[in-house]
XYZ file of C-alpha atoms in Angstrom:
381
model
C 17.780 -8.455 -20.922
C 14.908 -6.571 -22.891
C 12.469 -5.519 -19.996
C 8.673 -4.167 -20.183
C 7.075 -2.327 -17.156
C 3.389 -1.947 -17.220
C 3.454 0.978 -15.049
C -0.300 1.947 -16.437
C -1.749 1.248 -13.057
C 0.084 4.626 -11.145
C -0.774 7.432 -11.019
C 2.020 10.380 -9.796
C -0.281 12.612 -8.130
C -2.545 11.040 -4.900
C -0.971 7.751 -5.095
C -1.909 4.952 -2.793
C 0.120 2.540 -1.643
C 0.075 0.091 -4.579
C 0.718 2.829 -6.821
C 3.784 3.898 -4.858
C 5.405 0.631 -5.548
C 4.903 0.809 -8.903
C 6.406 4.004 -9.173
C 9.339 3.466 -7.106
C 10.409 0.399 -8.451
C 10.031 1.540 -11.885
C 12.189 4.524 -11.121
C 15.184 2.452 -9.536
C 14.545 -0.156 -12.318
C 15.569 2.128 -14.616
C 18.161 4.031 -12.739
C 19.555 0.338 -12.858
C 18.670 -0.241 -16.615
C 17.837 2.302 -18.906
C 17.089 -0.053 -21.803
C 13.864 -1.029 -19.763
C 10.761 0.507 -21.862
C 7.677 2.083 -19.652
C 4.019 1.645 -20.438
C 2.291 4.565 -18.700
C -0.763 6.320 -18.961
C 0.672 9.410 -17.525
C 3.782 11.791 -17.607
C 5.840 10.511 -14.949
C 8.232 12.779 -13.681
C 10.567 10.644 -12.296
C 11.303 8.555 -15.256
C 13.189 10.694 -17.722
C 15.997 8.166 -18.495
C 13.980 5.737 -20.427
C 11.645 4.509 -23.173
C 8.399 5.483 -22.291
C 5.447 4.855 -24.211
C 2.275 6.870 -23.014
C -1.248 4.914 -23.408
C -4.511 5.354 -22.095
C -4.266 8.946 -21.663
C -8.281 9.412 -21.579
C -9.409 6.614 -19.326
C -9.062 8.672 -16.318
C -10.241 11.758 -17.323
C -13.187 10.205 -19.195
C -14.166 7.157 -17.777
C -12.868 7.796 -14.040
C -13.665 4.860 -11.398
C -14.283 2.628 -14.209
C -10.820 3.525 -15.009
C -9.382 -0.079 -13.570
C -12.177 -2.220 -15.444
C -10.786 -0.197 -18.976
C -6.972 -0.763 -17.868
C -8.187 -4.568 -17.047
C -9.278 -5.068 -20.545
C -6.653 -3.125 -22.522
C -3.864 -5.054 -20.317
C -5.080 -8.650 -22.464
C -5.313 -6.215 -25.790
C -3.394 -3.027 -26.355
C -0.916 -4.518 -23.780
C 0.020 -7.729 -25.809
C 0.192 -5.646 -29.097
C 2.685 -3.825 -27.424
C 4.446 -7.173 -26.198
C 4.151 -8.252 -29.666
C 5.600 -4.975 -31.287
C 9.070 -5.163 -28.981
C 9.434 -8.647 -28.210
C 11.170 -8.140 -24.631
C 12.303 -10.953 -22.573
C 10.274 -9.924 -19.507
C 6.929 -8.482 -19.144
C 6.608 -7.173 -15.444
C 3.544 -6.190 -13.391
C 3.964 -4.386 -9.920
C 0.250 -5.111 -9.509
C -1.701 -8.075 -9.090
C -2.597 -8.469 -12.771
C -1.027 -9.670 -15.579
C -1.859 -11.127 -19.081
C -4.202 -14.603 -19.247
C -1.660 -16.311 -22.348
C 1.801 -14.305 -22.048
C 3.413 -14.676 -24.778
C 6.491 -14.133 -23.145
C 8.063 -14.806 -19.482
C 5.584 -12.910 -17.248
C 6.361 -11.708 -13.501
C 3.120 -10.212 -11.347
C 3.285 -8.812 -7.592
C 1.072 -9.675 -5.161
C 0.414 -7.323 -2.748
C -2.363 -8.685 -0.512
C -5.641 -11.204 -0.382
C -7.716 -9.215 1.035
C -10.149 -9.899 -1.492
C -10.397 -13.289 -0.733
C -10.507 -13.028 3.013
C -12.680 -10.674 3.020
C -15.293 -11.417 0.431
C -18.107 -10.892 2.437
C -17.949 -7.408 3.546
C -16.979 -6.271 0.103
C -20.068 -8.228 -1.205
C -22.236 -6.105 1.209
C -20.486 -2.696 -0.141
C -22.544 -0.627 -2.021
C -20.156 0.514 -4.726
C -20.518 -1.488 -7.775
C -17.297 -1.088 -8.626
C -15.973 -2.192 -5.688
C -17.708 -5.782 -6.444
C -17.022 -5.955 -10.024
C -13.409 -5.657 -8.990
C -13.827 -8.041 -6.505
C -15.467 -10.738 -8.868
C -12.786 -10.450 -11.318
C -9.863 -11.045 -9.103
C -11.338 -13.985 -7.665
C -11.722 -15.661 -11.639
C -8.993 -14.503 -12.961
C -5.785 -14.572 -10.657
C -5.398 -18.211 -10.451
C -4.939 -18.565 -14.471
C -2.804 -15.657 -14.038
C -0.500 -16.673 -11.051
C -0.353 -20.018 -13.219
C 0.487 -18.732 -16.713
C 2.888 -16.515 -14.692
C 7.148 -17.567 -14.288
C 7.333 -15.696 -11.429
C 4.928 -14.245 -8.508
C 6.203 -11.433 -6.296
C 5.207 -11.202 -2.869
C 5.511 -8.050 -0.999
C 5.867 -9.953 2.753
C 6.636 -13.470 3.981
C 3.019 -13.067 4.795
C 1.365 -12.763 1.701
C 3.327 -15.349 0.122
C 1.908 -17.840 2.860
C -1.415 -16.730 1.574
C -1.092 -17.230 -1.730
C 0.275 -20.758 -1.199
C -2.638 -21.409 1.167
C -5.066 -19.725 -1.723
C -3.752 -21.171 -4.965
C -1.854 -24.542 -6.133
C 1.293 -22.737 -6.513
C 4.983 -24.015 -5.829
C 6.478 -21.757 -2.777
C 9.358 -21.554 -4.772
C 8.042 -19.645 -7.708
C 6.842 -17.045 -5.203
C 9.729 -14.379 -4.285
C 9.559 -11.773 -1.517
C 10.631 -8.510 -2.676
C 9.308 -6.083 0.520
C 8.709 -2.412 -0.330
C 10.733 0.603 0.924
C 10.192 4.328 1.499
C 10.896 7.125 0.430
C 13.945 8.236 2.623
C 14.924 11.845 1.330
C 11.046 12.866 2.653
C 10.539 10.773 5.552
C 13.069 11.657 8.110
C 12.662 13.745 11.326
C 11.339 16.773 11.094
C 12.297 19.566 14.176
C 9.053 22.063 13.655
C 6.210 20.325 12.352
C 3.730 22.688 13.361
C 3.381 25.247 10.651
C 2.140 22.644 8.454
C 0.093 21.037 11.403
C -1.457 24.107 11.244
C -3.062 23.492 7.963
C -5.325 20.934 9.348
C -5.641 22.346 12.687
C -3.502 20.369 14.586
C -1.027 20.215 17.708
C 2.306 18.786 17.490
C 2.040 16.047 20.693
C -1.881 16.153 20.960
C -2.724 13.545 18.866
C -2.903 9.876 17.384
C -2.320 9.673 13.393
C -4.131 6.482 11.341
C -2.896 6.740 7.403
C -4.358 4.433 4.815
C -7.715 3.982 2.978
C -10.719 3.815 4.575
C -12.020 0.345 4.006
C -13.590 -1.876 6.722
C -10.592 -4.278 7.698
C -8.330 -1.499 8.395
C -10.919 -1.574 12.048
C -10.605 1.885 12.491
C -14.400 1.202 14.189
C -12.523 -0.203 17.303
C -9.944 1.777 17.044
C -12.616 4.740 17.534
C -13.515 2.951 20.605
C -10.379 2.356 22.261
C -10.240 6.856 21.623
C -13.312 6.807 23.555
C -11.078 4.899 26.933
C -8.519 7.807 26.817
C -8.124 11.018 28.489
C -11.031 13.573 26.516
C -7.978 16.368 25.136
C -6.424 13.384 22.796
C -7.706 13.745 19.362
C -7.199 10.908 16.427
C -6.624 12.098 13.135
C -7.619 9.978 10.156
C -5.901 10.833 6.998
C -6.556 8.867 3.623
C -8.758 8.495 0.847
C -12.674 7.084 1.539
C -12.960 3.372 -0.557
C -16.122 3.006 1.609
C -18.336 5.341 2.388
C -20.776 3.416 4.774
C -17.780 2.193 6.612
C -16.819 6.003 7.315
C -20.296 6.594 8.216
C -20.424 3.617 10.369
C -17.504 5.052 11.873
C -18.766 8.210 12.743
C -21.607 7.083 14.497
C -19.999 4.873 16.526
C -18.310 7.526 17.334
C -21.188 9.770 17.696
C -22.446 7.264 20.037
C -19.374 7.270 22.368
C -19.519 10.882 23.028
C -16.433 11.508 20.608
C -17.134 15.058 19.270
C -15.723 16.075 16.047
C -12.895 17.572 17.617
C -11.489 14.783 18.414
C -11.923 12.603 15.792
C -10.369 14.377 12.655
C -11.323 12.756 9.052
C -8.414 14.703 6.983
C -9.097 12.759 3.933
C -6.035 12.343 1.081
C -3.033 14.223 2.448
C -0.007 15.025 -0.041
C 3.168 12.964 0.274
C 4.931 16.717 1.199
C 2.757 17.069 3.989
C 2.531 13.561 5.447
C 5.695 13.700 7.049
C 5.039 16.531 9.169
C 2.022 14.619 9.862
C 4.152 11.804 11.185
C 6.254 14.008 13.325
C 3.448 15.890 15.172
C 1.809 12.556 16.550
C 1.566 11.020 19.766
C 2.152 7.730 17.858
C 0.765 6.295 14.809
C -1.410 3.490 14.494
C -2.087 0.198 12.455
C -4.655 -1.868 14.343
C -5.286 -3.337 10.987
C -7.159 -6.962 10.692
C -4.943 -7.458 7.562
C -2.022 -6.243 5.898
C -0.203 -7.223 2.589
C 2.793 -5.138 4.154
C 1.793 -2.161 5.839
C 4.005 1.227 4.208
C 2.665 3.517 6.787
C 4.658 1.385 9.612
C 8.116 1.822 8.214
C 7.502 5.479 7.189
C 6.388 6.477 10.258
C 9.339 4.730 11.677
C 11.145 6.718 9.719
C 10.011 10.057 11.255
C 10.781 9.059 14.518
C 7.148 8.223 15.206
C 6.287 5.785 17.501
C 4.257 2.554 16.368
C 1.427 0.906 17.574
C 0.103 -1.895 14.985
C -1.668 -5.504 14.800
C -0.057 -8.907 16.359
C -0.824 -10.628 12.937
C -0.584 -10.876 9.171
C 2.588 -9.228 7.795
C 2.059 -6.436 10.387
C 4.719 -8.526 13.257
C 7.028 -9.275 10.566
C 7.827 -5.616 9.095
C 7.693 -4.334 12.655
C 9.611 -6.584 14.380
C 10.219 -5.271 17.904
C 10.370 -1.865 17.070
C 6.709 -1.534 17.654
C 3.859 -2.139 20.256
C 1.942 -5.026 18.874
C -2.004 -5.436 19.734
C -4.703 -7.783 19.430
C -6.621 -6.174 16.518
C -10.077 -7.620 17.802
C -9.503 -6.524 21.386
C -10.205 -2.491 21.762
C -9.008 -3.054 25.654
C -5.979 -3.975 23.757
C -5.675 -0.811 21.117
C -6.770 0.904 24.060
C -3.904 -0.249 26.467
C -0.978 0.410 23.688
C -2.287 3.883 23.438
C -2.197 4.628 27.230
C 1.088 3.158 27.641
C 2.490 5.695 24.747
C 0.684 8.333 26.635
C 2.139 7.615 29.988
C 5.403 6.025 29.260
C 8.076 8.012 28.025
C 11.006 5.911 28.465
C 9.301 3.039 25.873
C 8.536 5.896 23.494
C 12.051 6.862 23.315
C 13.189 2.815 23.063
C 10.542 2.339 20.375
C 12.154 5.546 18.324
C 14.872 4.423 18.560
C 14.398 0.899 17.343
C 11.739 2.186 14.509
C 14.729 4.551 13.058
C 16.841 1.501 12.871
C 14.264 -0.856 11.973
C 13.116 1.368 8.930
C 17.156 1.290 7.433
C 16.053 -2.403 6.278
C 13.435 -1.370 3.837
C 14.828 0.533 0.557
C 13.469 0.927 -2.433
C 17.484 0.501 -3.780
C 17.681 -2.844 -2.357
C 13.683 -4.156 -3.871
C 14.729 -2.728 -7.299
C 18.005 -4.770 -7.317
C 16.246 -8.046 -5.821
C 13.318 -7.610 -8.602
C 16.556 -6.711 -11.458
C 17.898 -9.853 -10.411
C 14.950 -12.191 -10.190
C 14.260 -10.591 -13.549
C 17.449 -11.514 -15.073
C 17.554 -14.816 -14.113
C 14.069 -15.622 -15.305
C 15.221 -14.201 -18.547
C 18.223 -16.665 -18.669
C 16.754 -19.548 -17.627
């Protein structure tokens, strides 16, 4: 099997979620097949074993959040030249993009809807960017999805949605869930030192990780913080895709009483220091209205940490039971989890236990062989 990787949407340094699955899978993809050639637009690291060919070196640099609308363009250009040039069997995307006419067997990962479901609050968001992105996913994924032999889904739950979204046959959708990385997420004895960093104490507070973007409803989960005792602090750590969300944040907050003490904005943390970010909180928390899969769940499961996240979407499916599970639009509910992590000990030490065992399920070793399989067979049908 001749394999392509269009790994040109990752980035090895401040990855997001997305861009973590595209680099882990494309490192155990190769670890299981060396043959497989890499598009990248970067030095990766990680991938020494392979053919990579490095492309769109200067869109980042140069054109910087415009970067995606270049990549979109050269994907349907530069990326079927290079489809042309070594004929593989499989072209593979580990985003949700992929070429209008392949010219060859095409696979494409879905990862979430959220642009669908949540159309009108992006439509309100000032960043043009933001809504040009929008606009194109909503034109151009079904003809993509259609064109395409395969569609991975990164949950049970997102494939539901994209059967309830698009006129596609279940059975051409494949759920291939993502994993973490298990040499840096573990338990950690002395957090502290690093705490110190971002002046925090180990046991004194509540961690959120992910972007900052409006249906993550970190807004209620401000004002369940507001319900608990005034010495517990929440610490917010990820990159700002919406500022006026943060700012709506922080004046509900403002509002509340909630001094800035207590309500920590950390902003991107490094994947070194995350885990000891993980291992110094109370518990951390997911009260998300939507997830495609939800990363932060399992790593933080991973440290040890306990888990408080949403009763719907994929969220109940990758926790399972190892997890408190709230009603996202309820704050009395965020609220309650929290005080029952803050006054129960014997549940915290039954939901560490479960989230350690609960997190052994997802490995990037076992998503890389699914997708090598799925890949195969596609290529030998």
């Amino acid at each position: 099997m001749k394999m392509l990787f269009n790994l040109t949407c990752a980035q090895s340094s401040q990855a997001t979620g997305i861009e973590r699955f595209a680099l882990h899978m494309a490192q155990e993809i190769v670890s299981l097949d060396s043959s497989v050639v890499v598009v990248a637009s970067e030095h990766i690291p990680q991938i020494s074993n392979a053919t990579v060919i490095k492309t769109l070196t200067w869109s980042r640099s140069l054109l910087r959040h415009r970067e995606y609308i270049i990549r979109a363009l050269w994907d349907q250009i530069g990326l079927r030249r290079l489809v042309a040039k070594h004929r593989p069997d499989i072209v593979f995307f580990p985003i949700q993009d992929g070429l209008f006419f392949p010219s060859v067997r095409q696979i494409v990962t879905v990862h979430d809807l959220h642009y669908r479901y949540f159309a009108s609050s992006i439509q309100d968001c000032k960043n043009e960017i933001s809504r040009c992105r929008t606009s194109l996913y909503r034109h151009k994924m079904p003809h993509i999805l259609e064109r395409s032999v395969a569609v991975v889904a990164v949950s049970e739950s997102t494939k539901q949605d994209i059967v309830a979204s698009f006129d596609i046959n279940p059975d051409k959708i494949h759920v291939i869930y993502n994993g973490y990385d298990e040499i840096r997420f573990r338990i950690i004895e002395n957090p502290q030192p690093t705490l110190d960093r971002y002046g925090l104490q180990s046991g004194n507070y509540f961690l959120f990780v992910g972007s900052i973007l409006k249906h993550k409803n970190l807004a209620r989960l401000v004002q369940a913080l507001a319900r608990l005792d005034s010495k517990v602090v929440l610490a917010i750590a990820g990159v700002c895709k919406d500022a006026d969300y943060l700012e709506e944040m922080k004046k509900v907050a403002a509002g509340m009483g909630i001094s800035e003490t207590r309500l920590r904005y950390l902003g991107y943390v490094s994947d070194d220091d995350l885990p000891y970010l993980y291992n110094g909180a109370i518990s951390y928390l997911l009260p998300s209205l939507h997830e495609g899969f939800g990363v932060p769940i399992i790593e933080a499961m991973a440290c040890g940490t306990p888990v408080i996240t949403s009763n719907c979407s994929s969220m109940p499916e990758i926790a399972g039971d190892a997890a408190l599970l709230v009603d996202p639009y309820s704050v009395e509910s965020i609220a309650a989890a929290m005080q029952e992590i803050l006054c129960n000990p014997q549940r915290v030490e039954t939901l560490k236990k479960a989230g350690l065992e609960r997190a052994k399920m997802f490995r990037w070793s076992y998503s890389a062989q699914k997708l090598y399989d799925l890949c195969r067979s596609v290529s030998e049908a």
